[in-house]
Coordinates of N, CA and C in Angstrom, one line a residue:
Chain A
M269 N 83.6 49.9 137.3 CA 82.6 48.9 137.2 C 83.2 47.5 137.2
R270 N 82.7 46.6 137.9 CA 83.0 45.2 137.7 C 81.7 44.5 137.5
L271 N 81.3 44.4 136.2 CA 80.0 44.0 135.8 C 79.6 42.6 136.4
E272 N 80.6 41.7 136.4 CA 80.3 40.4 136.8 C 80.1 40.3 138.3
Y273 N 80.5 41.2 139.0 CA 80.3 41.2 140.5 C 79.2 42.2 140.9
F274 N 78.6 42.8 139.9 CA 77.5 43.8 140.2 C 78.1 45.0 141.0
E275 N 79.4 45.3 140.8 CA 79.9 46.5 141.5 C 79.9 47.6 140.5
M276 N 78.9 48.4 140.5 CA 78.7 49.3 139.4 C 79.3 50.7 139.7
I277 N 79.4 51.1 140.9 CA 79.9 52.4 141.3 C 81.4 52.3 141.7
D278 N 82.2 53.1 141.0 CA 83.6 53.1 141.3 C 84.0 54.1 142.4
R279 N 83.4 55.3 142.3 CA 83.8 56.4 143.2 C 82.7 57.4 143.4
V280 N 82.5 57.7 144.7 CA 81.5 58.8 145.0 C 82.2 60.1 144.9
T281 N 81.8 61.0 144.1 CA 82.5 62.3 143.9 C 81.9 63.4 144.8
S282 N 80.6 63.3 145.1 CA 80.0 64.3 146.0 C 78.8 63.7 146.7
R283 N 78.5 64.2 147.9 CA 77.3 63.8 148.6 C 76.7 64.9 149.4
E284 N 75.5 65.2 149.2 CA 74.8 66.2 150.0 C 73.6 65.4 150.7
E285 N 72.8 66.2 151.4 CA 71.7 65.5 152.2 C 70.8 64.7 151.3
A286 N 70.5 65.2 150.2 CA 69.5 64.5 149.3 C 70.0 64.3 147.9
R287 N 71.3 64.2 147.8 CA 71.9 64.1 146.4 C 73.3 63.4 146.5
L288 N 73.5 62.5 145.6 CA 74.8 61.8 145.5 C 75.2 61.8 144.1
V289 N 76.5 62.0 143.8 CA 77.0 61.9 142.5 C 78.2 60.9 142.5
A290 N 78.3 60.1 141.5 CA 79.4 59.1 141.5 C 79.9 58.9 140.1
E291 N 81.0 58.2 140.1 CA 81.6 57.9 138.8 C 81.6 56.4 138.6
A292 N 81.3 56.0 137.3 CA 81.3 54.6 137.0 C 82.0 54.4 135.7
R293 N 83.1 53.7 135.7 CA 83.9 53.5 134.5 C 83.5 52.1 133.9
V294 N 83.0 52.2 132.7 CA 82.6 50.9 132.0 C 83.9 50.2 131.5
P295 N 84.0 49.0 131.9 CA 85.3 48.3 131.5 C 85.4 48.2 130.0
E296 N 86.7 48.1 129.5 CA 86.9 47.9 128.1 C 86.5 46.5 127.6
A297 N 86.6 45.5 128.6 CA 86.3 44.2 128.2 C 85.5 43.5 129.3
S298 N 84.6 42.6 129.0 CA 83.8 41.9 130.0 C 83.1 40.8 129.2
P299 N 82.9 39.6 129.9 CA 82.1 38.6 129.3 C 80.7 39.1 128.9
V300 N 80.2 40.1 129.6 CA 78.9 40.7 129.3 C 78.8 41.1 127.8
F301 N 79.9 41.7 127.4 CA 80.0 42.3 126.0 C 80.0 41.2 124.9
E302 N 80.4 40.0 125.4 CA 80.5 38.9 124.4 C 79.1 38.5 123.9
G303 N 78.1 38.7 124.8 CA 76.8 38.4 124.3 C 75.9 39.6 124.0
H304 N 76.4 40.8 124.5 CA 75.6 42.0 124.3 C 76.4 43.1 123.7
F305 N 76.7 43.1 122.4 CA 76.3 42.1 121.4 C 77.6 41.7 120.7
P306 N 77.6 40.5 120.1 CA 78.8 40.0 119.4 C 79.2 41.0 118.4
G307 N 80.4 41.6 118.5 CA 81.0 42.5 117.6 C 80.4 43.9 117.7
F308 N 79.5 44.1 118.6 CA 78.9 45.5 118.8 C 78.6 45.6 120.3
P309 N 79.7 45.7 121.1 CA 79.5 45.7 122.6 C 78.8 47.0 123.1
L310 N 77.8 46.8 123.9 CA 77.0 47.9 124.6 C 76.7 47.5 126.0
L311 N 76.7 48.5 126.9 CA 76.3 48.2 128.3 C 74.7 48.0 128.2
P312 N 74.3 46.8 128.7 CA 72.8 46.5 128.7 C 72.0 47.6 129.5
G313 N 70.8 47.8 129.0 CA 70.0 48.8 129.7 C 69.7 48.4 131.1
V314 N 69.5 47.1 131.4 CA 69.2 46.7 132.8 C 70.4 47.0 133.7
L315 N 71.6 47.1 133.1 CA 72.8 47.4 134.0 C 72.9 48.9 134.1
M316 N 72.4 49.7 133.2 CA 72.2 51.1 133.4 C 71.3 51.4 134.6
V317 N 70.2 50.7 134.6 CA 69.2 50.9 135.7 C 69.9 50.4 137.0
E318 N 70.6 49.3 137.0 CA 71.2 48.8 138.2 C 72.2 49.9 138.7
T319 N 73.0 50.5 137.8 CA 73.9 51.5 138.2 C 73.3 52.7 138.9
M320 N 72.2 53.1 138.3 CA 71.4 54.2 139.0 C 70.8 53.8 140.3
A321 N 70.3 52.5 140.4 CA 69.8 52.0 141.6 C 70.8 51.9 142.7
Q322 N 72.1 51.5 142.3 CA 73.1 51.4 143.3 C 73.5 52.8 143.8
A323 N 73.5 53.8 143.0 CA 73.8 55.2 143.4 C 72.8 55.6 144.4
C324 N 71.5 55.3 144.1 CA 70.4 55.7 145.0 C 70.5 54.9 146.3
G325 N 70.9 53.6 146.2 CA 71.1 52.8 147.4 C 72.2 53.4 148.3
W326 N 73.3 53.8 147.7 CA 74.4 54.4 148.5 C 73.9 55.7 149.2
L327 N 73.1 56.5 148.5 CA 72.6 57.7 149.1 C 71.8 57.3 150.4
M328 N 70.9 56.4 150.2 CA 70.0 56.0 151.3 C 70.8 55.4 152.5
L329 N 71.8 54.6 152.1 CA 72.7 54.0 153.2 C 73.4 55.1 154.0
A330 N 74.0 56.0 153.2 CA 74.7 57.1 153.9 C 73.7 57.9 154.8
R331 N 72.5 58.2 154.3 CA 71.6 59.0 155.1 C 71.2 58.3 156.4
S332 N 71.3 57.0 156.4 CA 70.9 56.2 157.6 C 72.1 56.0 158.5
G333 N 73.3 56.5 158.1 CA 74.5 56.2 158.9 C 74.9 54.8 158.7
F334 N 74.6 54.2 157.6 CA 74.9 52.8 157.3 C 74.3 51.8 158.2
T335 N 73.1 52.1 158.7 CA 72.4 51.2 159.6 C 71.3 50.5 158.9
R336 N 70.9 51.0 157.7 CA 69.8 50.4 156.9 C 70.2 50.2 155.5
M337 N 70.0 49.0 154.9 CA 70.3 48.7 153.6 C 69.0 49.1 152.7
A338 N 69.3 49.2 151.4 CA 68.2 49.6 150.5 C 68.1 48.5 149.4
L339 N 66.9 48.1 149.0 CA 66.7 47.1 148.0 C 65.8 47.7 146.9
L340 N 66.1 47.5 145.7 CA 65.3 48.0 144.6 C 63.9 47.3 144.6
A341 N 62.9 48.1 144.6 CA 61.5 47.6 144.6 C 60.7 47.9 143.3
K342 N 61.1 49.1 142.7 CA 60.3 49.5 141.6 C 61.1 50.4 140.7
V343 N 60.9 50.1 139.4 CA 61.6 51.0 138.4 C 60.4 51.7 137.6
G344 N 60.4 53.0 137.7 CA 59.4 53.7 137.0 C 60.0 54.7 136.0
E345 N 59.2 55.0 135.0 CA 59.6 56.1 134.0 C 61.1 55.9 133.5
A346 N 61.4 54.7 133.3 CA 62.8 54.5 132.8 C 63.0 54.8 131.3
K347 N 64.0 55.5 131.1 CA 64.3 55.9 129.7 C 65.8 55.6 129.4
M348 N 66.0 54.9 128.3 CA 67.4 54.6 127.9 C 67.6 55.5 126.6
R349 N 68.3 56.7 126.8 CA 68.3 57.7 125.8 C 69.5 57.5 124.8
G350 N 70.5 56.8 125.3 CA 71.7 56.6 124.4 C 72.4 55.3 124.7
M351 N 73.3 54.9 123.8 CA 74.0 53.7 123.9 C 75.3 54.0 124.7
V352 N 75.7 53.1 125.5 CA 77.0 53.2 126.3 C 77.9 52.1 125.9
K353 N 79.1 52.6 125.5 CA 80.1 51.6 124.9 C 81.2 51.4 126.0
P354 N 81.9 50.3 125.8 CA 83.1 50.0 126.7 C 84.0 51.2 126.7
G355 N 84.5 51.4 128.0 CA 85.5 52.5 128.2 C 84.8 53.8 128.5
A356 N 83.5 53.9 128.5 CA 82.8 55.2 128.8 C 83.0 55.4 130.3
I357 N 83.2 56.7 130.6 CA 83.2 57.2 132.0 C 81.9 57.8 132.3
L358 N 81.1 57.2 133.1 CA 79.7 57.6 133.4 C 79.6 58.4 134.7
T359 N 78.8 59.4 134.7 CA 78.4 60.1 135.9 C 77.0 59.7 136.3
V360 N 76.9 59.2 137.5 CA 75.7 58.7 138.1 C 75.2 59.7 139.2
T361 N 73.9 60.1 139.0 CA 73.4 61.0 140.0 C 72.1 60.4 140.6
A362 N 72.1 60.5 141.9 CA 70.9 60.0 142.7 C 70.3 61.2 143.4
E363 N 69.0 61.5 143.2 CA 68.4 62.6 143.8 C 67.1 62.1 144.6
L364 N 67.1 62.4 145.9 CA 66.0 61.9 146.7 C 64.7 62.8 146.4
I365 N 63.7 62.1 146.1 CA 62.4 62.7 145.9 C 61.5 62.7 147.2
H366 N 61.5 61.5 147.8 CA 60.7 61.3 149.1 C 61.3 60.2 149.9
D367 N 61.5 60.5 151.2 CA 62.0 59.5 152.2 C 60.9 59.1 153.0
G368 N 60.3 58.0 152.7 CA 59.1 57.5 153.5 C 59.5 56.5 154.6
S369 N 58.5 55.9 155.2 CA 58.7 55.0 156.3 C 58.9 53.6 155.7
G370 N 60.2 53.1 155.6 CA 60.5 51.8 155.1 C 60.7 51.8 153.6
Y371 N 60.7 53.0 153.0 CA 60.9 53.1 151.5 C 61.3 54.5 151.2
A372 N 61.9 54.6 150.0 CA 62.3 55.9 149.5 C 62.1 55.9 148.0
V373 N 61.8 57.1 147.4 CA 61.6 57.3 146.0 C 62.7 58.3 145.5
L374 N 63.4 57.9 144.5 CA 64.5 58.7 144.1 C 64.6 58.8 142.5
K375 N 65.3 59.8 142.1 CA 65.5 60.0 140.6 C 66.9 59.6 140.3
G376 N 67.1 58.7 139.4 CA 68.4 58.3 139.0 C 68.7 58.9 137.6
I377 N 69.9 59.4 137.4 CA 70.3 60.0 136.1 C 71.7 59.4 135.8
L378 N 71.9 59.0 134.5 CA 73.2 58.5 134.1 C 73.6 59.3 132.9
A379 N 74.8 59.8 133.0 CA 75.3 60.7 131.9 C 76.7 60.2 131.4
D380 N 76.9 60.3 130.1 CA 78.2 60.0 129.5 C 78.7 61.4 129.0
G381 N 79.6 62.0 129.7 CA 80.0 63.4 129.4 C 78.8 64.3 129.7
N382 N 78.5 65.1 128.7 CA 77.4 66.0 128.9 C 76.1 65.4 128.3
T383 N 76.1 64.2 127.9 CA 74.9 63.5 127.3 C 74.2 62.6 128.3
R384 N 73.0 62.9 128.6 CA 72.2 62.0 129.4 C 71.9 60.8 128.7
V385 N 72.3 59.6 129.2 CA 72.0 58.4 128.5 C 70.9 57.5 129.1
A386 N 70.5 57.8 130.4 CA 69.4 57.1 131.0 C 68.9 57.8 132.2
E387 N 67.7 57.6 132.5 CA 67.1 58.1 133.7 C 65.9 57.2 134.2
A388 N 65.6 57.3 135.4 CA 64.5 56.5 136.0 C 64.1 57.0 137.3
E389 N 62.8 56.7 137.7 CA 62.4 57.0 139.0 C 62.4 55.6 139.8
L390 N 63.1 55.6 140.8 CA 63.4 54.3 141.5 C 62.8 54.3 142.9
T391 N 62.1 53.3 143.2 CA 61.6 53.1 144.6 C 62.4 52.0 145.3
L392 N 63.0 52.3 146.4 CA 63.8 51.4 147.2 C 63.1 51.1 148.5
R393 N 63.1 49.8 148.9 CA 62.7 49.5 150.3 C 63.9 49.7 151.1
T394 N 63.7 50.2 152.4 CA 64.9 50.3 153.3 C 64.6 49.5 154.5
M395 N 65.6 48.8 155.0 CA 65.4 47.9 156.1 C 66.7 47.7 156.8
T396 N 66.6 47.2 158.0 CA 67.8 46.9 158.8 C 68.6 45.7 158.2
F397 N 69.9 45.7 158.4 CA 70.7 44.6 157.8 C 70.3 43.3 158.4
P398 N 70.2 42.2 157.5 CA 69.8 40.9 158.0 C 70.9 40.2 158.8
S399 N 72.2 40.7 158.6 CA 73.3 40.1 159.4 C 74.4 41.1 159.6
P400 N 75.1 41.0 160.7 CA 76.3 41.9 160.9 C 77.4 41.7 159.8
D401 N 77.5 40.5 159.3 CA 78.5 40.3 158.2 C 78.2 41.2 157.0
L402 N 76.9 41.2 156.6 CA 76.6 42.0 155.4 C 76.8 43.5 155.7
E403 N 76.4 43.9 156.9 CA 76.6 45.3 157.3 C 78.0 45.7 157.2
Q404 N 78.9 44.8 157.7 CA 80.4 45.1 157.6 C 80.9 45.1 156.2
A405 N 80.4 44.2 155.4 CA 80.8 44.2 154.0 C 80.4 45.4 153.2
V406 N 79.2 45.9 153.5 CA 78.7 47.1 152.9 C 79.5 48.3 153.3
R407 N 79.8 48.4 154.6 CA 80.7 49.5 155.1 C 82.1 49.5 154.5
T408 N 82.6 48.3 154.3 CA 83.9 48.1 153.7 C 83.9 48.6 152.2
R409 N 82.8 48.2 151.5 CA 82.7 48.7 150.1 C 82.4 50.2 150.1
A410 N 81.7 50.7 151.0 CA 81.5 52.2 151.0 C 82.8 52.9 151.2
A411 N 83.6 52.4 152.1 CA 84.9 53.1 152.2 C 85.8 53.0 150.9
A412 N 85.6 51.9 150.2 CA 86.4 51.7 149.0 C 86.0 52.6 147.9
I413 N 84.7 53.0 147.9 CA 84.3 54.0 146.9 C 84.3 55.4 147.3
G414 N 84.9 55.6 148.5 CA 85.0 57.0 149.0 C 83.8 57.6 149.7
L415 N 83.0 56.7 150.2 CA 81.8 57.1 150.9 C 82.0 56.9 152.4
A416 N 82.2 58.0 153.1 CA 82.5 57.8 154.6 C 81.4 57.1 155.3
A417 N 81.8 56.1 156.1 CA 80.9 55.3 156.9 C 80.9 55.8 158.3
Chain B
M298 N 48.5 71.1 153.7 CA 47.1 71.2 153.3 C 46.3 71.3 154.6
S299 N 45.1 71.9 154.5 CA 44.3 72.0 155.7 C 43.7 70.7 156.0
Q300 N 43.2 70.5 157.3 CA 42.7 69.3 157.7 C 41.4 69.0 157.0
A301 N 41.3 67.8 156.4 CA 40.1 67.4 155.7 C 39.1 66.8 156.6
A302 N 37.8 66.9 156.2 CA 36.7 66.3 156.9 C 36.9 64.8 156.8
P303 N 36.5 64.0 157.8 CA 36.7 62.6 157.8 C 36.2 61.9 156.6
D304 N 35.0 62.2 156.1 CA 34.5 61.6 154.9 C 35.4 61.9 153.7
Q305 N 35.9 63.2 153.6 CA 36.7 63.6 152.5 C 38.1 62.8 152.6
T306 N 38.6 62.6 153.7 CA 39.9 61.9 153.9 C 39.7 60.4 153.4
F307 N 38.6 59.8 153.8 CA 38.3 58.5 153.3 C 38.2 58.4 151.8
E308 N 37.4 59.4 151.2 CA 37.2 59.4 149.8 C 38.6 59.6 149.0
T309 N 39.4 60.5 149.6 CA 40.7 60.7 148.9 C 41.6 59.4 148.9
I310 N 41.6 58.7 150.1 CA 42.4 57.5 150.2 C 41.8 56.4 149.3
A311 N 40.5 56.3 149.2 CA 39.9 55.3 148.4 C 40.2 55.6 146.9
D312 N 40.1 56.9 146.5 CA 40.5 57.2 145.1 C 41.9 56.9 144.8
I313 N 42.8 57.1 145.8 CA 44.2 56.8 145.6 C 44.4 55.3 145.3
I314 N 43.7 54.5 146.2 CA 43.8 53.0 146.1 C 43.3 52.6 144.7
A315 N 42.1 53.1 144.4 CA 41.5 52.7 143.1 C 42.4 53.0 141.9
E316 N 43.0 54.2 141.9 CA 43.8 54.6 140.8 C 45.2 53.9 140.8
T317 N 45.8 53.8 142.0 CA 47.1 53.2 142.1 C 47.2 51.7 141.9
A318 N 46.2 51.0 142.5 CA 46.3 49.6 142.5 C 45.2 48.9 141.6
N319 N 44.5 49.8 140.8 CA 43.5 49.3 139.9 C 42.4 48.5 140.5
V320 N 41.9 49.0 141.7 CA 40.9 48.3 142.4 C 39.5 48.9 142.1
D321 N 38.5 48.1 142.0 CA 37.2 48.6 141.7 C 36.8 49.5 142.9
R322 N 36.5 50.8 142.5 CA 36.2 51.8 143.5 C 35.0 51.4 144.4
A323 N 34.1 50.6 143.9 CA 32.9 50.2 144.6 C 33.2 49.3 145.8
K324 N 34.3 48.6 145.6 CA 34.7 47.6 146.7 C 35.4 48.3 147.9
I325 N 35.8 49.5 147.7 CA 36.5 50.2 148.8 C 35.6 50.9 149.7
T326 N 35.1 50.1 150.7 CA 34.2 50.6 151.7 C 35.0 50.8 153.1
P327 N 34.4 51.5 154.0 CA 35.1 51.7 155.3 C 35.4 50.4 156.0
E328 N 34.7 49.3 155.7 CA 34.9 48.0 156.3 C 36.0 47.2 155.6
A329 N 36.4 47.6 154.5 CA 37.3 46.7 153.6 C 38.7 46.7 154.2
H330 N 39.3 45.5 154.3 CA 40.7 45.3 154.7 C 41.5 45.5 153.4
V331 N 42.5 46.3 153.5 CA 43.3 46.7 152.3 C 44.0 45.5 151.7
I332 N 44.4 44.5 152.5 CA 45.1 43.3 152.0 C 44.1 42.2 151.7
N333 N 43.4 41.9 152.8 CA 42.5 40.7 152.6 C 41.3 40.9 151.7
D334 N 40.7 42.1 151.7 CA 39.5 42.3 150.9 C 39.9 43.0 149.5
L335 N 40.8 43.8 149.5 CA 41.1 44.6 148.3 C 42.3 44.0 147.5
G336 N 43.0 43.0 148.1 CA 44.0 42.3 147.4 C 45.3 43.2 147.1
I337 N 45.5 44.1 148.0 CA 46.7 45.0 147.8 C 47.9 44.2 148.2
D338 N 48.9 44.1 147.4 CA 50.2 43.5 147.8 C 51.1 44.6 148.3
S339 N 52.3 44.1 148.8 CA 53.2 45.0 149.5 C 53.7 46.1 148.6
L340 N 54.0 45.8 147.3 CA 54.5 46.8 146.4 C 53.4 47.8 146.1
D341 N 52.2 47.4 145.8 CA 51.1 48.3 145.6 C 50.9 49.2 146.8
F342 N 51.1 48.6 148.0 CA 50.9 49.4 149.2 C 52.0 50.5 149.4
L343 N 53.2 50.2 148.9 CA 54.2 51.2 148.9 C 53.8 52.4 148.0
D344 N 53.3 52.1 146.8 CA 52.8 53.1 145.9 C 51.7 53.9 146.5
I345 N 50.8 53.2 147.2 CA 49.6 53.9 147.9 C 50.1 54.8 149.0
V346 N 51.1 54.3 149.8 CA 51.6 55.1 150.9 C 52.3 56.4 150.3
F347 N 53.1 56.2 149.2 CA 53.8 57.3 148.6 C 52.8 58.4 148.2
E348 N 51.7 58.0 147.6 CA 50.6 58.9 147.2 C 50.0 59.6 148.4
I349 N 49.7 58.8 149.4 CA 49.1 59.4 150.6 C 50.1 60.4 151.2
D350 N 51.4 60.0 151.3 CA 52.4 60.9 151.9 C 52.4 62.3 151.1
K351 N 52.4 62.2 149.8 CA 52.4 63.4 149.0 C 51.1 64.2 149.1
R352 N 50.0 63.5 149.0 CA 48.7 64.2 149.0 C 48.4 64.9 150.3
F353 N 48.8 64.3 151.4 CA 48.5 64.9 152.7 C 49.7 65.6 153.4
G354 N 50.9 65.5 152.7 CA 52.0 66.1 153.3 C 52.5 65.5 154.6
I355 N 52.4 64.2 154.7 CA 52.8 63.5 155.9 C 53.7 62.4 155.6
K356 N 54.2 61.7 156.6 CA 55.0 60.5 156.5 C 54.2 59.4 157.2
V357 N 53.5 58.5 156.5 CA 52.8 57.4 157.1 C 53.8 56.5 157.8
P358 N 53.7 56.3 159.1 CA 54.7 55.4 159.8 C 54.4 53.9 159.6
V359 N 54.5 53.5 158.4 CA 54.2 52.1 158.1 C 55.0 51.1 158.9
E360 N 56.3 51.4 159.1 CA 57.2 50.5 159.9 C 56.7 50.4 161.3
A361 N 56.4 51.5 161.9 CA 55.9 51.5 163.3 C 54.6 50.8 163.4
W362 N 53.7 51.0 162.5 CA 52.4 50.3 162.5 C 52.7 48.8 162.4
T363 N 53.5 48.4 161.5 CA 53.8 46.9 161.3 C 54.4 46.3 162.5
E364 N 55.3 47.1 163.2 CA 55.9 46.6 164.4 C 54.9 46.4 165.5
Q365 N 53.9 47.4 165.6 CA 52.9 47.3 166.6 C 52.0 46.0 166.4
V366 N 51.7 45.8 165.1 CA 50.9 44.6 164.8 C 51.7 43.3 165.1
N367 N 52.9 43.3 164.6 CA 53.7 42.0 164.8 C 54.0 41.7 166.2
S368 N 54.1 42.8 167.0 CA 54.4 42.5 168.5 C 53.1 42.3 169.3
G369 N 52.0 42.4 168.6 CA 50.7 42.2 169.3 C 50.2 43.4 170.1
K370 N 50.9 44.5 169.9 CA 50.5 45.7 170.7 C 49.2 46.4 170.1
A371 N 48.9 46.1 168.8 CA 47.7 46.7 168.2 C 47.2 45.7 167.2
P372 N 45.9 45.6 167.0 CA 45.3 44.8 165.9 C 45.6 45.3 164.5
A373 N 45.7 44.5 163.6 CA 46.0 44.9 162.2 C 44.8 45.8 161.7
E374 N 43.6 45.5 162.2 CA 42.5 46.3 161.7 C 42.6 47.8 162.0
Q375 N 43.4 48.1 163.0 CA 43.5 49.5 163.4 C 44.2 50.3 162.4
F376 N 45.0 49.7 161.5 CA 45.8 50.4 160.5 C 45.4 50.0 159.1
F377 N 44.9 48.8 158.9 CA 44.7 48.2 157.5 C 43.3 48.0 157.1
V378 N 42.4 48.5 157.9 CA 41.0 48.5 157.4 C 40.7 50.0 157.1
M379 N 39.9 50.2 156.0 CA 39.8 51.5 155.4 C 39.3 52.6 156.4
G380 N 38.3 52.3 157.1 CA 37.7 53.3 158.0 C 38.8 53.8 159.1
P381 N 39.3 52.8 159.8 CA 40.4 53.2 160.8 C 41.6 53.8 160.1
L382 N 41.9 53.3 158.9 CA 43.1 53.9 158.2 C 42.9 55.3 158.0
A383 N 41.7 55.7 157.5 CA 41.4 57.1 157.3 C 41.5 57.9 158.6
E384 N 41.1 57.3 159.7 CA 41.2 58.0 161.0 C 42.7 58.2 161.3
R385 N 43.5 57.2 161.1 CA 44.9 57.3 161.4 C 45.6 58.5 160.6
I386 N 45.1 58.6 159.3 CA 45.7 59.6 158.4 C 45.2 61.0 158.9
E387 N 44.0 61.1 159.4 CA 43.5 62.4 159.9 C 44.3 62.7 161.2
E388 N 44.6 61.8 162.0 CA 45.4 62.0 163.2 C 46.8 62.5 162.8
L389 N 47.4 61.9 161.8 CA 48.8 62.4 161.4 C 48.7 63.8 160.8
V390 N 47.7 64.1 160.0 CA 47.6 65.4 159.5 C 47.4 66.4 160.6
A391 N 46.5 66.1 161.6 CA 46.3 67.0 162.7 C 47.5 67.2 163.5
A392 N 48.3 66.1 163.7 CA 49.5 66.2 164.5 C 50.6 67.1 163.8
K393 N 50.6 67.0 162.5 CA 51.5 67.9 161.8 C 51.1 69.3 161.9
Q394 N 49.8 69.6 161.9 CA 49.3 71.0 162.0 C 49.4 71.6 163.4
A395 N 49.5 70.7 164.4 CA 49.5 71.2 165.8 C 50.8 71.9 166.1

């Protein structure tokens, strides 16, 4: 994870037609932890949701052959079940519930070891890339995290 | 699911809209435009389409409809007024069963 750059997913470990699993290593230090919270650093809940959303986004990107990007539109049934501390190695799972026309609904699950720390139902809008530069940047990032483009 | 009668399809869609977008059920008539008359925004419309997809076992082609409207190939009323919308859903259900 590079929290300041919103790069939440480090490595995709498996991908199936409707499921993607990835690894996200919480950094030991980050300016985020200076405020959240002083002397008691925790990964903010909104960044847990973002991490699940990004895993879901990568799944949808891969399903489209990297021709369509995905944008978070709705967070439903979100539960933060546990605290995540610096240095944690998280497993992020994205499961497709429904692939609609111009949108998709997915389940995101975040686990620290065998402990589920967060989950949510996420709705993503899917759309063509607004620019070739962005499409290329996404493909480059996909390759970097081990997701074949 | 089996093909519903036209009136039943309309009633089902109207119920979905009322429940999903918190719209007064009495306002949802066959002549009502889902955006202009019922005040449905794009995010509520996503929720409604998701419910219609699930309830009828179809994939409402919202992107294709929008493209037809934006390119002038079809009037918006063909897809976004309740009566015609129910007819489009019935067509999709029938096409899936064919």
